[in-house]
Amino acid sequence: MDIAIARTFLEVVKTGSFVGAAANLNLTQTAVSARIRVLEDQLDGPVFIRNKAGAKLTPAGEQFQRFATTLVQVWARAQRAVALPPGRETVVSVGAELSLWNPLLRHWLLWMRRECPEIAIRTQIDTSERLMGQVQDGSLDLAIIYAAPSRPGVIAELLFEEKLVLARTTPTTTELKPQDHVEIDWGDEFAANYHAAFPDQPNSVLSISYGPLALEYILATGGSGYFRKGFIRSYLEEGRLTLVSGSPEFSYSAYVVHSTKADPGVMDRVRAGLHDAAKIAV
């Protein structure tokens, strides 16, 4: 079995179409179709039903999906194991959402260097959806994300419970106008809760998807916004920010997600480091 064919099959399943799979894999639609034809010849039967709406799995395709996922995961692990740097026992690939890298992942990397020097580490930043998909298909060993959805074959473990709190710049004698509030993208659940709590709040003049950038902006210009409490703790202690009295707080928990097939011994060491880092960072 060609691993590229298995990956192509899984991409068609994920996107629901040959066109979508071709775009994501940077292939032509003809190349995707050719790979699926080879697969169907090898399995002696169709794996997709093609129609104008896209591609739907046949019963045989549904059976093969489990095996294709395992094939891709095993191959990814084999590649990582063979390509070990000198002096290392194994390599761990870890992904995280951008807002979780500083300070959580920074502390974790330092912990791993000190406590597990025999483990090589590969890291990447991506969206939660893409990170979950990569954990599921075996291209990532582990990911740290917010609001982990349930996925087959993936374990989601609570790492820490964070709060989103409304903070404003000081001095508090300076009046802030509605347009001084910066909207920060903390996901759909937060957006729904925020609008329920502030139904009369006008749409923000400025919306920023990255919390640290929003913080730098309001510190420079004055303003308010919802931030992770752990992230702004030092600014609160310095008096550069203050919490808005009586404002609601919203839960924003982070999770460690990894495959059920991941090496338990390696995952135990990695998770121990993450929990240690969370005690410092949160």
C-alpha positions as protocol buffer text, in pm:
chain_id: "A"
residue {
  index: 1
  type: MET
  ca { x: 0 y: 0 z: 0 }
}
residue {
  index: 2
  type: ASP
  ca { x: 135 y: 342 z: -103 }
}
residue {
  index: 3
  type: ILE
  ca { x: 111 y: 578 z: 198 }
}
residue {
  index: 4
  type: ALA
  ca { x: 38 y: 867 z: -40 }
}
residue {
  index: 5
  type: ILE
  ca { x: -271 y: 680 z: -157 }
}
residue {
  index: 6
  type: ALA
  ca { x: -389 y: 629 z: 203 }
}
residue {
  index: 7
  type: ARG
  ca { x: -334 y: 1000 z: 277 }
}
residue {
  index: 8
  type: THR
  ca { x: -524 y: 1097 z: -37 }
}
residue {
  index: 9
  type: PHE
  ca { x: -813 y: 869 z: 59 }
}
residue {
  index: 10
  type: LEU
  ca { x: -831 y: 1027 z: 407 }
}
residue {
  index: 11
  type: GLU
  ca { x: -821 y: 1377 z: 261 }
}
residue {
  index: 12
  type: VAL
  ca { x: -1116 y: 1298 z: 33 }
}
residue {
  index: 13
  type: VAL
  ca { x: -1302 y: 1164 z: 337 }
}
residue {
  index: 14
  type: LYS
  ca { x: -1223 y: 1481 z: 534 }
}
residue {
  index: 15
  type: THR
  ca { x: -1317 y: 1730 z: 262 }
}
residue {
  index: 16
  type: GLY
  ca { x: -1601 y: 1528 z: 111 }
}
residue {
  index: 17
  type: SER
  ca { x: -1479 y: 1586 z: -243 }
}
residue {
  index: 18
  type: PHE
  ca { x: -1198 y: 1514 z: -485 }
}
residue {
  index: 19
  type: VAL
  ca { x: -1170 y: 1886 z: -559 }
}
residue {
  index: 20
  type: GLY
  ca { x: -1120 y: 1975 z: -193 }
}
residue {
  index: 21
  type: ALA
  ca { x: -866 y: 1696 z: -144 }
}
residue {
  index: 22
  type: ALA
  ca { x: -672 y: 1811 z: -451 }
}
residue {
  index: 23
  type: ALA
  ca { x: -657 y: 2168 z: -320 }
}
residue {
  index: 24
  type: ASN
  ca { x: -539 y: 2063 z: 27 }
}
residue {
  index: 25
  type: LEU
  ca { x: -277 y: 1824 z: -109 }
}
residue {
  index: 26
  type: ASN
  ca { x: -156 y: 2060 z: -383 }
}
residue {
  index: 27
  type: LEU
  ca { x: -243 y: 1803 z: -648 }
}
residue {
  index: 28
  type: THR
  ca { x: -454 y: 1808 z: -960 }
}
residue {
  index: 29
  type: GLN
  ca { x: -798 y: 1652 z: -942 }
}
residue {
  index: 30
  type: THR
  ca { x: -680 y: 1404 z: -1205 }
}
residue {
  index: 31
  type: ALA
  ca { x: -396 y: 1292 z: -977 }
}
residue {
  index: 32
  type: VAL
  ca { x: -636 y: 1243 z: -685 }
}
residue {
  index: 33
  type: SER
  ca { x: -874 y: 1043 z: -904 }
}
residue {
  index: 34
  type: ALA
  ca { x: -586 y: 827 z: -1029 }
}
residue {
  index: 35
  type: ARG
  ca { x: -475 y: 746 z: -674 }
}
residue {
  index: 36
  type: ILE
  ca { x: -827 y: 649 z: -571 }
}
residue {
  index: 37
  type: ARG
  ca { x: -861 y: 427 z: -881 }
}
residue {
  index: 38
  type: VAL
  ca { x: -540 y: 246 z: -785 }
}
residue {
  index: 39
  type: LEU
  ca { x: -677 y: 197 z: -432 }
}
residue {
  index: 40
  type: GLU
  ca { x: -1006 y: 62 z: -564 }
}
residue {
  index: 41
  type: ASP
  ca { x: -820 y: -177 z: -796 }
}
residue {
  index: 42
  type: GLN
  ca { x: -616 y: -304 z: -499 }
}
residue {
  index: 43
  type: LEU
  ca { x: -928 y: -346 z: -284 }
}
residue {
  index: 44
  type: ASP
  ca { x: -1126 y: -490 z: -575 }
}
residue {
  index: 45
  type: GLY
  ca { x: -1419 y: -254 z: -522 }
}
residue {
  index: 46
  type: PRO
  ca { x: -1525 y: 113 z: -499 }
}
residue {
  index: 47
  type: VAL
  ca { x: -1456 y: 313 z: -184 }
}
residue {
  index: 48
  type: PHE
  ca { x: -1647 y: 627 z: -284 }
}
residue {
  index: 49
  type: ILE
  ca { x: -1978 y: 705 z: -448 }
}
residue {
  index: 50
  type: ARG
  ca { x: -1921 y: 1009 z: -672 }
}
residue {
  index: 51
  type: ASN
  ca { x: -2198 y: 1257 z: -739 }
}
residue {
  index: 52
  type: LYS
  ca { x: -2245 y: 1630 z: -795 }
}
residue {
  index: 53
  type: ALA
  ca { x: -2244 y: 1689 z: -419 }
}
residue {
  index: 54
  type: GLY
  ca { x: -1899 y: 1535 z: -379 }
}
residue {
  index: 55
  type: ALA
  ca { x: -1783 y: 1193 z: -263 }
}
residue {
  index: 56
  type: LYS
  ca { x: -1949 y: 965 z: -10 }
}
residue {
  index: 57
  type: LEU
  ca { x: -1795 y: 652 z: 141 }
}
residue {
  index: 58
  type: THR
  ca { x: -1924 y: 313 z: 35 }
}
residue {
  index: 59
  type: PRO
  ca { x: -1955 y: 42 z: 304 }
}
residue {
  index: 60
  type: ALA
  ca { x: -1615 y: -89 z: 188 }
}
residue {
  index: 61
  type: GLY
  ca { x: -1473 y: 264 z: 215 }
}
residue {
  index: 62
  type: GLU
  ca { x: -1604 y: 297 z: 570 }
}
residue {
  index: 63
  type: GLN
  ca { x: -1427 y: -28 z: 662 }
}
residue {
  index: 64
  type: PHE
  ca { x: -1103 y: 84 z: 497 }
}
residue {
  index: 65
  type: GLN
  ca { x: -1101 y: 423 z: 673 }
}
residue {
  index: 66
  type: ARG
  ca { x: -989 y: 270 z: 1002 }
}
residue {
  index: 67
  type: PHE
  ca { x: -702 y: 88 z: 835 }
}
residue {
  index: 68
  type: ALA
  ca { x: -597 y: 393 z: 633 }
}
residue {
  index: 69
  type: THR
  ca { x: -573 y: 601 z: 950 }
}
residue {
  index: 70
  type: THR
  ca { x: -359 y: 335 z: 1117 }
}
residue {
  index: 71
  type: LEU
  ca { x: -134 y: 306 z: 811 }
}
residue {
  index: 72
  type: VAL
  ca { x: -66 y: 679 z: 806 }
}
residue {
  index: 73
  type: GLN
  ca { x: -5 y: 693 z: 1182 }
}
residue {
  index: 74
  type: VAL
  ca { x: 236 y: 398 z: 1178 }
}
residue {
  index: 75
  type: TRP
  ca { x: 426 y: 540 z: 881 }
}
residue {
  index: 76
  type: ALA
  ca { x: 458 y: 883 z: 1045 }
}
residue {
  index: 77
  type: ARG
  ca { x: 591 y: 726 z: 1364 }
}
residue {
  index: 78
  type: ALA
  ca { x: 835 y: 512 z: 1166 }
}
residue {
  index: 79
  type: GLN
  ca { x: 968 y: 818 z: 984 }
}
residue {
  index: 80
  type: ARG
  ca { x: 1023 y: 1002 z: 1311 }
}
residue {
  index: 81
  type: ALA
  ca { x: 1190 y: 704 z: 1477 }
}
residue {
  index: 82
  type: VAL
  ca { x: 1431 y: 641 z: 1188 }
}
residue {
  index: 83
  type: ALA
  ca { x: 1525 y: 1009 z: 1162 }
}
residue {
  index: 84
  type: LEU
  ca { x: 1641 y: 1043 z: 1524 }
}
residue {
  index: 85
  type: PRO
  ca { x: 1906 y: 1307 z: 1591 }
}
residue {
  index: 86
  type: PRO
  ca { x: 2235 y: 1170 z: 1734 }
}
residue {
  index: 87
  type: GLY
  ca { x: 2219 y: 1081 z: 2104 }
}
residue {
  index: 88
  type: ARG
  ca { x: 1841 y: 1085 z: 2127 }
}
residue {
  index: 89
  type: GLU
  ca { x: 1616 y: 789 z: 2214 }
}
residue {
  index: 90
  type: THR
  ca { x: 1300 y: 914 z: 2048 }
}
residue {
  index: 91
  type: VAL
  ca { x: 1138 y: 1223 z: 1899 }
}
residue {
  index: 92
  type: VAL
  ca { x: 810 y: 1385 z: 1997 }
}
residue {
  index: 93
  type: SER
  ca { x: 613 y: 1614 z: 1768 }
}
residue {
  index: 94
  type: VAL
  ca { x: 401 y: 1872 z: 1952 }
}
residue {
  index: 95
  type: GLY
  ca { x: 163 y: 2138 z: 1823 }
}
residue {
  index: 96
  type: ALA
  ca { x: -18 y: 2420 z: 1996 }
}
residue {
  index: 97
  type: GLU
  ca { x: -239 y: 2717 z: 1928 }
}
residue {
  index: 98
  type: LEU
  ca { x: -49 y: 3043 z: 1893 }
}
residue {
  index: 99
  type: SER
  ca { x: -177 y: 3197 z: 2218 }
}
residue {
  index: 100
  type: LEU
  ca { x: -56 y: 2894 z: 2417 }
}
residue {
  index: 101
  type: TRP
  ca { x: 309 y: 2920 z: 2323 }
}
residue {
  index: 102
  type: ASN
  ca { x: 398 y: 3202 z: 2555 }
}
residue {
  index: 103
  type: PRO
  ca { x: 451 y: 3134 z: 2840 }
}
residue {
  index: 104
  type: LEU
  ca { x: 320 y: 2776 z: 2869 }
}
residue {
  index: 105
  type: LEU
  ca { x: 515 y: 2606 z: 2590 }
}
residue {
  index: 106
  type: ARG
  ca { x: 825 y: 2812 z: 2662 }
}
residue {
  index: 107
  type: HIS
  ca { x: 830 y: 2675 z: 3018 }
}
residue {
  index: 108
  type: TRP
  ca { x: 764 y: 2324 z: 2888 }
}
residue {
  index: 109
  type: LEU
  ca { x: 1052 y: 2335 z: 2639 }
}
residue {
  index: 110
  type: LEU
  ca { x: 1288 y: 2440 z: 2920 }
}
residue {
  index: 111
  type: TRP
  ca { x: 1153 y: 2159 z: 3142 }
}
residue {
  index: 112
  type: MET
  ca { x: 1203 y: 1900 z: 2866 }
}
residue {
  index: 113
  type: ARG
  ca { x: 1559 y: 2018 z: 2803 }
}
residue {
  index: 114
  type: ARG
  ca { x: 1637 y: 1984 z: 3173 }
}
residue {
  index: 115
  type: GLU
  ca { x: 1443 y: 1666 z: 3261 }
}
residue {
  index: 116
  type: CYS
  ca { x: 1429 y: 1470 z: 2934 }
}
residue {
  index: 117
  type: PRO
  ca { x: 1744 y: 1546 z: 2733 }
}
residue {
  index: 118
  type: GLU
  ca { x: 1713 y: 1208 z: 2559 }
}
residue {
  index: 119
  type: ILE
  ca { x: 1397 y: 1319 z: 2376 }
}
residue {
  index: 120
  type: ALA
  ca { x: 1416 y: 1524 z: 2057 }
}
residue {
  index: 121
  type: ILE
  ca { x: 1128 y: 1766 z: 2003 }
}
residue {
  index: 122
  type: ARG
  ca { x: 957 y: 1902 z: 1694 }
}
residue {
  index: 123
  type: THR
  ca { x: 704 y: 2181 z: 1742 }
}
residue {
  index: 124
  type: GLN
  ca { x: 455 y: 2373 z: 1530 }
}
residue {
  index: 125
  type: ILE
  ca { x: 184 y: 2638 z: 1562 }
}
residue {
  index: 126
  type: ASP
  ca { x: -153 y: 2595 z: 1395 }
}
residue {
  index: 127
  type: THR
  ca { x: -528 y: 2623 z: 1442 }
}
residue {
  index: 128
  type: SER
  ca { x: -704 y: 2388 z: 1683 }
}
residue {
  index: 129
  type: GLU
  ca { x: -895 y: 2216 z: 1402 }
}
residue {
  index: 130
  type: ARG
  ca { x: -582 y: 2139 z: 1202 }
}
residue {
  index: 131
  type: LEU
  ca { x: -392 y: 2028 z: 1512 }
}
residue {
  index: 132
  type: MET
  ca { x: -672 y: 1786 z: 1607 }
}
residue {
  index: 133
  type: GLY
  ca { x: -669 y: 1645 z: 1255 }
}
residue {
  index: 134
  type: GLN
  ca { x: -293 y: 1590 z: 1268 }
}
residue {
  index: 135
  type: VAL
  ca { x: -314 y: 1415 z: 1605 }
}
residue {
  index: 136
  type: GLN
  ca { x: -589 y: 1197 z: 1465 }
}
residue {
  index: 137
  type: ASP
  ca { x: -396 y: 1101 z: 1151 }
}
residue {
  index: 138
  type: GLY
  ca { x: -71 y: 1042 z: 1342 }
}
residue {
  index: 139
  type: SER
  ca { x: 136 y: 1327 z: 1199 }
}
residue {
  index: 140
  type: LEU
  ca { x: 145 y: 1487 z: 1546 }
}
residue {
  index: 141
  type: ASP
  ca { x: 201 y: 1301 z: 1872 }
}
residue {
  index: 142
  type: LEU
  ca { x: 35 y: 1561 z: 2088 }
}
residue {
  index: 143
  type: ALA
  ca { x: -132 y: 1901 z: 2075 }
}
residue {
  index: 144
  type: ILE
  ca { x: -228 y: 2166 z: 2331 }
}
residue {
  index: 145
  type: ILE
  ca { x: -548 y: 2344 z: 2238 }
}
residue {
  index: 146
  type: TYR
  ca { x: -850 y: 2521 z: 2382 }
}
residue {
  index: 147
  type: ALA
  ca { x: -1198 y: 2365 z: 2376 }
}
residue {
  index: 148
  type: ALA
  ca { x: -1096 y: 2022 z: 2249 }
}
residue {
  index: 149
  type: PRO
  ca { x: -1376 y: 1852 z: 2052 }
}
residue {
  index: 150
  type: SER
  ca { x: -1438 y: 1480 z: 2088 }
}
residue {
  index: 151
  type: ARG
  ca { x: -1268 y: 1274 z: 1814 }
}
residue {
  index: 152
  type: PRO
  ca { x: -1242 y: 896 z: 1766 }
}
residue {
  index: 153
  type: GLY
  ca { x: -907 y: 758 z: 1875 }
}
residue {
  index: 154
  type: VAL
  ca { x: -804 y: 1079 z: 2053 }
}
residue {
  index: 155
  type: ILE
  ca { x: -771 y: 1137 z: 2428 }
}
residue {
  index: 156
  type: ALA
  ca { x: -840 y: 1492 z: 2552 }
}
residue {
  index: 157
  type: GLU
  ca { x: -705 y: 1561 z: 2901 }
}
residue {
  index: 158
  type: LEU
  ca { x: -769 y: 1885 z: 3090 }
}
residue {
  index: 159
  type: LEU
  ca { x: -439 y: 2072 z: 3133 }
}
residue {
  index: 160
  type: PHE
  ca { x: -558 y: 2380 z: 3317 }
}
residue {
  index: 161
  type: GLU
  ca { x: -869 y: 2587 z: 3375 }
}
residue {
  index: 162
  type: GLU
  ca { x: -821 y: 2945 z: 3264 }
}
residue {
  index: 163
  type: LYS
  ca { x: -1049 y: 3247 z: 3302 }
}
residue {
  index: 164
  type: LEU
  ca { x: -1112 y: 3524 z: 3052 }
}
residue {
  index: 165
  type: VAL
  ca { x: -1151 y: 3849 z: 3244 }
}
residue {
  index: 166
  type: LEU
  ca { x: -1236 y: 4203 z: 3142 }
}
residue {
  index: 167
  type: ALA
  ca { x: -941 y: 4434 z: 3204 }
}
residue {
  index: 168
  type: ARG
  ca { x: -880 y: 4799 z: 3127 }
}
residue {
  index: 169
  type: THR
  ca { x: -582 y: 5031 z: 3128 }
}
residue {
  index: 170
  type: THR
  ca { x: -509 y: 5266 z: 3416 }
}
residue {
  index: 171
  type: PRO
  ca { x: -556 y: 5521 z: 3560 }
}
residue {
  index: 172
  type: THR
  ca { x: -922 y: 5447 z: 3617 }
}
residue {
  index: 173
  type: THR
  ca { x: -994 y: 5820 z: 3631 }
}
residue {
  index: 174
  type: THR
  ca { x: -946 y: 5822 z: 3254 }
}
residue {
  index: 175
  type: GLU
  ca { x: -1286 y: 5759 z: 3098 }
}
residue {
  index: 176
  type: LEU
  ca { x: -1299 y: 5491 z: 2832 }
}
residue {
  index: 177
  type: LYS
  ca { x: -1544 y: 5516 z: 2545 }
}
residue {
  index: 178
  type: PRO
  ca { x: -1726 y: 5218 z: 2387 }
}
residue {
  index: 179
  type: GLN
  ca { x: -1493 y: 5237 z: 2086 }
}
residue {
  index: 180
  type: ASP
  ca { x: -1195 y: 5186 z: 2317 }
}
residue {
  index: 181
  type: HIS
  ca { x: -1301 y: 4826 z: 2380 }
}
residue {
  index: 182
  type: VAL
  ca { x: -1103 y: 4579 z: 2166 }
}
residue {
  index: 183
  type: GLU
  ca { x: -1280 y: 4262 z: 2058 }
}
residue {
  index: 184
  type: ILE
  ca { x: -1052 y: 3959 z: 2081 }
}
residue {
  index: 185
  type: ASP
  ca { x: -1135 y: 3634 z: 1906 }
}
residue {
  index: 186
  type: TRP
  ca { x: -1155 y: 3366 z: 2176 }
}
residue {
  index: 187
  type: GLY
  ca { x: -1379 y: 3139 z: 1971 }
}
residue {
  index: 188
  type: ASP
  ca { x: -1749 y: 3094 z: 1904 }
}
residue {
  index: 189
  type: GLU
  ca { x: -1843 y: 2989 z: 2258 }
}
residue {
  index: 190
  type: PHE
  ca { x: -1689 y: 3300 z: 2412 }
}
residue {
  index: 191
  type: ALA
  ca { x: -1849 y: 3522 z: 2146 }
}
residue {
  index: 192
  type: ALA
  ca { x: -2193 y: 3380 z: 2225 }
}
residue {
  index: 193
  type: ASN
  ca { x: -2143 y: 3422 z: 2600 }
}
residue {
  index: 194
  type: TYR
  ca { x: -2006 y: 3775 z: 2558 }
}
residue {
  index: 195
  type: HIS
  ca { x: -2301 y: 3893 z: 2348 }
}
residue {
  index: 196
  type: ALA
  ca { x: -2544 y: 3737 z: 2595 }
}
residue {
  index: 197
  type: ALA
  ca { x: -2375 y: 3922 z: 2882 }
}
residue {
  index: 198
  type: PHE
  ca { x: -2350 y: 4252 z: 2692 }
}
residue {
  index: 199
  type: PRO
  ca { x: -2652 y: 4257 z: 2458 }
}
residue {
  index: 200
  type: ASP
  ca { x: -2646 y: 4637 z: 2419 }
}
residue {
  index: 201
  type: GLN
  ca { x: -2274 y: 4665 z: 2351 }
}
residue {
  index: 202
  type: PRO
  ca { x: -2214 y: 4809 z: 2001 }
}
residue {
  index: 203
  type: ASN
  ca { x: -1985 y: 4627 z: 1759 }
}
residue {
  index: 204
  type: SER
  ca { x: -1620 y: 4697 z: 1832 }
}
residue {
  index: 205
  type: VAL
  ca { x: -1430 y: 4937 z: 1610 }
}
residue {
  index: 206
  type: LEU
  ca { x: -1125 y: 4711 z: 1636 }
}
residue {
  index: 207
  type: SER
  ca { x: -1117 y: 4332 z: 1637 }
}
residue {
  index: 208
  type: ILE
  ca { x: -792 y: 4139 z: 1689 }
}
residue {
  index: 209
  type: SER
  ca { x: -756 y: 3762 z: 1674 }
}
residue {
  index: 210
  type: TYR
  ca { x: -434 y: 3744 z: 1880 }
}
residue {
  index: 211
  type: GLY
  ca { x: -453 y: 3833 z: 2251 }
}
residue {
  index: 212
  type: PRO
  ca { x: -91 y: 3952 z: 2303 }
}
residue {
  index: 213
  type: LEU
  ca { x: -121 y: 4195 z: 2010 }
}
residue {
  index: 214
  type: ALA
  ca { x: -447 y: 4332 z: 2152 }
}
residue {
  index: 215
  type: LEU
  ca { x: -278 y: 4378 z: 2489 }
}
residue {
  index: 216
  type: GLU
  ca { x: 13 y: 4572 z: 2336 }
}
residue {
  index: 217
  type: TYR
  ca { x: -237 y: 4790 z: 2152 }
}
residue {
  index: 218
  type: ILE
  ca { x: -445 y: 4891 z: 2455 }
}
residue {
  index: 219
  type: LEU
  ca { x: -134 y: 4949 z: 2667 }
}
residue {
  index: 220
  type: ALA
  ca { x: -16 y: 5194 z: 2401 }
}
residue {
  index: 221
  type: THR
  ca { x: -348 y: 5369 z: 2336 }
}
residue {
  index: 222
  type: GLY
  ca { x: -569 y: 5297 z: 2638 }
}
residue {
  index: 223
  type: GLY
  ca { x: -865 y: 5065 z: 2624 }
}
residue {
  index: 224
  type: SER
  ca { x: -1019 y: 4743 z: 2748 }
}
residue {
  index: 225
  type: GLY
  ca { x: -1064 y: 4384 z: 2642 }
}
residue {
  index: 226
  type: TYR
  ca { x: -1108 y: 4028 z: 2761 }
}
residue {
  index: 227
  type: PHE
  ca { x: -778 y: 3854 z: 2834 }
}
residue {
  index: 228
  type: ARG
  ca { x: -657 y: 3533 z: 2991 }
}
residue {
  index: 229
  type: LYS
  ca { x: -612 y: 3614 z: 3358 }
}
residue {
  index: 230
  type: GLY
  ca { x: -285 y: 3425 z: 3388 }
}
residue {
  index: 231
  type: PHE
  ca { x: -139 y: 3610 z: 3092 }
}
residue {
  index: 232
  type: ILE
  ca { x: -210 y: 3958 z: 3232 }
}
residue {
  index: 233
  type: ARG
  ca { x: -131 y: 3881 z: 3598 }
}
residue {
  index: 234
  type: SER
  ca { x: 199 y: 4070 z: 3595 }
}
residue {
  index: 235
  type: TYR
  ca { x: 32 y: 4378 z: 3440 }
}
residue {
  index: 236
  type: LEU
  ca { x: -235 y: 4370 z: 3710 }
}
residue {
  index: 237
  type: GLU
  ca { x: 32 y: 4347 z: 3981 }
}
residue {
  index: 238
  type: GLU
  ca { x: 225 y: 4637 z: 3825 }
}
residue {
  index: 239
  type: GLY
  ca { x: -90 y: 4848 z: 3811 }
}
residue {
  index: 240
  type: ARG
  ca { x: -79 y: 4894 z: 3434 }
}
residue {
  index: 241
  type: LEU
  ca { x: -411 y: 4710 z: 3407 }
}
residue {
  index: 242
  type: THR
  ca { x: -703 y: 4667 z: 3642 }
}
residue {
  index: 243
  type: LEU
  ca { x: -1002 y: 4434 z: 3635 }
}
residue {
  index: 244
  type: VAL
  ca { x: -1337 y: 4593 z: 3556 }
}
residue {
  index: 245
  type: SER
  ca { x: -1539 y: 4550 z: 3873 }
}
residue {
  index: 246
  type: GLY
  ca { x: -1857 y: 4346 z: 3842 }
}
residue {
  index: 247
  type: SER
  ca { x: -1780 y: 4219 z: 3492 }
}
residue {
  index: 248
  type: PRO
  ca { x: -1847 y: 3850 z: 3416 }
}
residue {
  index: 249
  type: GLU
  ca { x: -1564 y: 3599 z: 3385 }
}
residue {
  index: 250
  type: PHE
  ca { x: -1572 y: 3322 z: 3126 }
}
residue {
  index: 251
  type: SER
  ca { x: -1415 y: 2977 z: 3138 }
}
residue {
  index: 252
  type: TYR
  ca { x: -1141 y: 2907 z: 2883 }
}
residue {
  index: 253
  type: SER
  ca { x: -974 y: 2574 z: 2956 }
}
residue {
  index: 254
  type: ALA
  ca { x: -677 y: 2419 z: 2775 }
}
residue {
  index: 255
  type: TYR
  ca { x: -642 y: 2050 z: 2691 }
}
residue {
  index: 256
  type: VAL
  ca { x: -366 y: 1807 z: 2600 }
}
residue {
  index: 257
  type: VAL
  ca { x: -482 y: 1582 z: 2316 }
}
residue {
  index: 258
  type: HIS
  ca { x: -300 y: 1272 z: 2193 }
}
residue {
  index: 259
  type: SER
  ca { x: -374 y: 950 z: 2013 }
}
residue {
  index: 260
  type: THR
  ca { x: -485 y: 641 z: 2203 }
}
residue {
  index: 261
  type: LYS
  ca { x: -200 y: 463 z: 2021 }
}
residue {
  index: 262
  type: ALA
  ca { x: 74 y: 700 z: 2143 }
}
residue {
  index: 263
  type: ASP
  ca { x: 364 y: 550 z: 2341 }
}
residue {
  index: 264
  type: PRO
  ca { x: 241 y: 561 z: 2707 }
}
residue {
  index: 265
  type: GLY
  ca { x: 589 y: 599 z: 2854 }
}
residue {
  index: 266
  type: VAL
  ca { x: 680 y: 895 z: 2636 }
}
residue {
  index: 267
  type: MET
  ca { x: 339 y: 1057 z: 2684 }
}
residue {
  index: 268
  type: ASP
  ca { x: 373 y: 1026 z: 3063 }
}
residue {
  index: 269
  type: ARG
  ca { x: 698 y: 1222 z: 3058 }
}
residue {
  index: 270
  type: VAL
  ca { x: 566 y: 1484 z: 2817 }
}
residue {
  index: 271
  type: ARG
  ca { x: 244 y: 1532 z: 3014 }
}
residue {
  index: 272
  type: ALA
  ca { x: 436 y: 1560 z: 3343 }
}
residue {
  index: 273
  type: GLY
  ca { x: 633 y: 1846 z: 3192 }
}
residue {
  index: 274
  type: LEU
  ca { x: 320 y: 2018 z: 3064 }
}
residue {
  index: 275
  type: HIS
  ca { x: 150 y: 2002 z: 3404 }
}
residue {
  index: 276
  type: ASP
  ca { x: 464 y: 2138 z: 3568 }
}
residue {
  index: 277
  type: ALA
  ca { x: 479 y: 2421 z: 3314 }
}
residue {
  index: 278
  type: ALA
  ca { x: 109 y: 2498 z: 3365 }
}
residue {
  index: 279
  type: LYS
  ca { x: 170 y: 2555 z: 3737 }
}
residue {
  index: 280
  type: ILE
  ca { x: 416 y: 2831 z: 3648 }
}
residue {
  index: 281
  type: ALA
  ca { x: 238 y: 2979 z: 3348 }
}
residue {
  index: 282
  type: VAL
  ca { x: -121 y: 2996 z: 3469 }
}
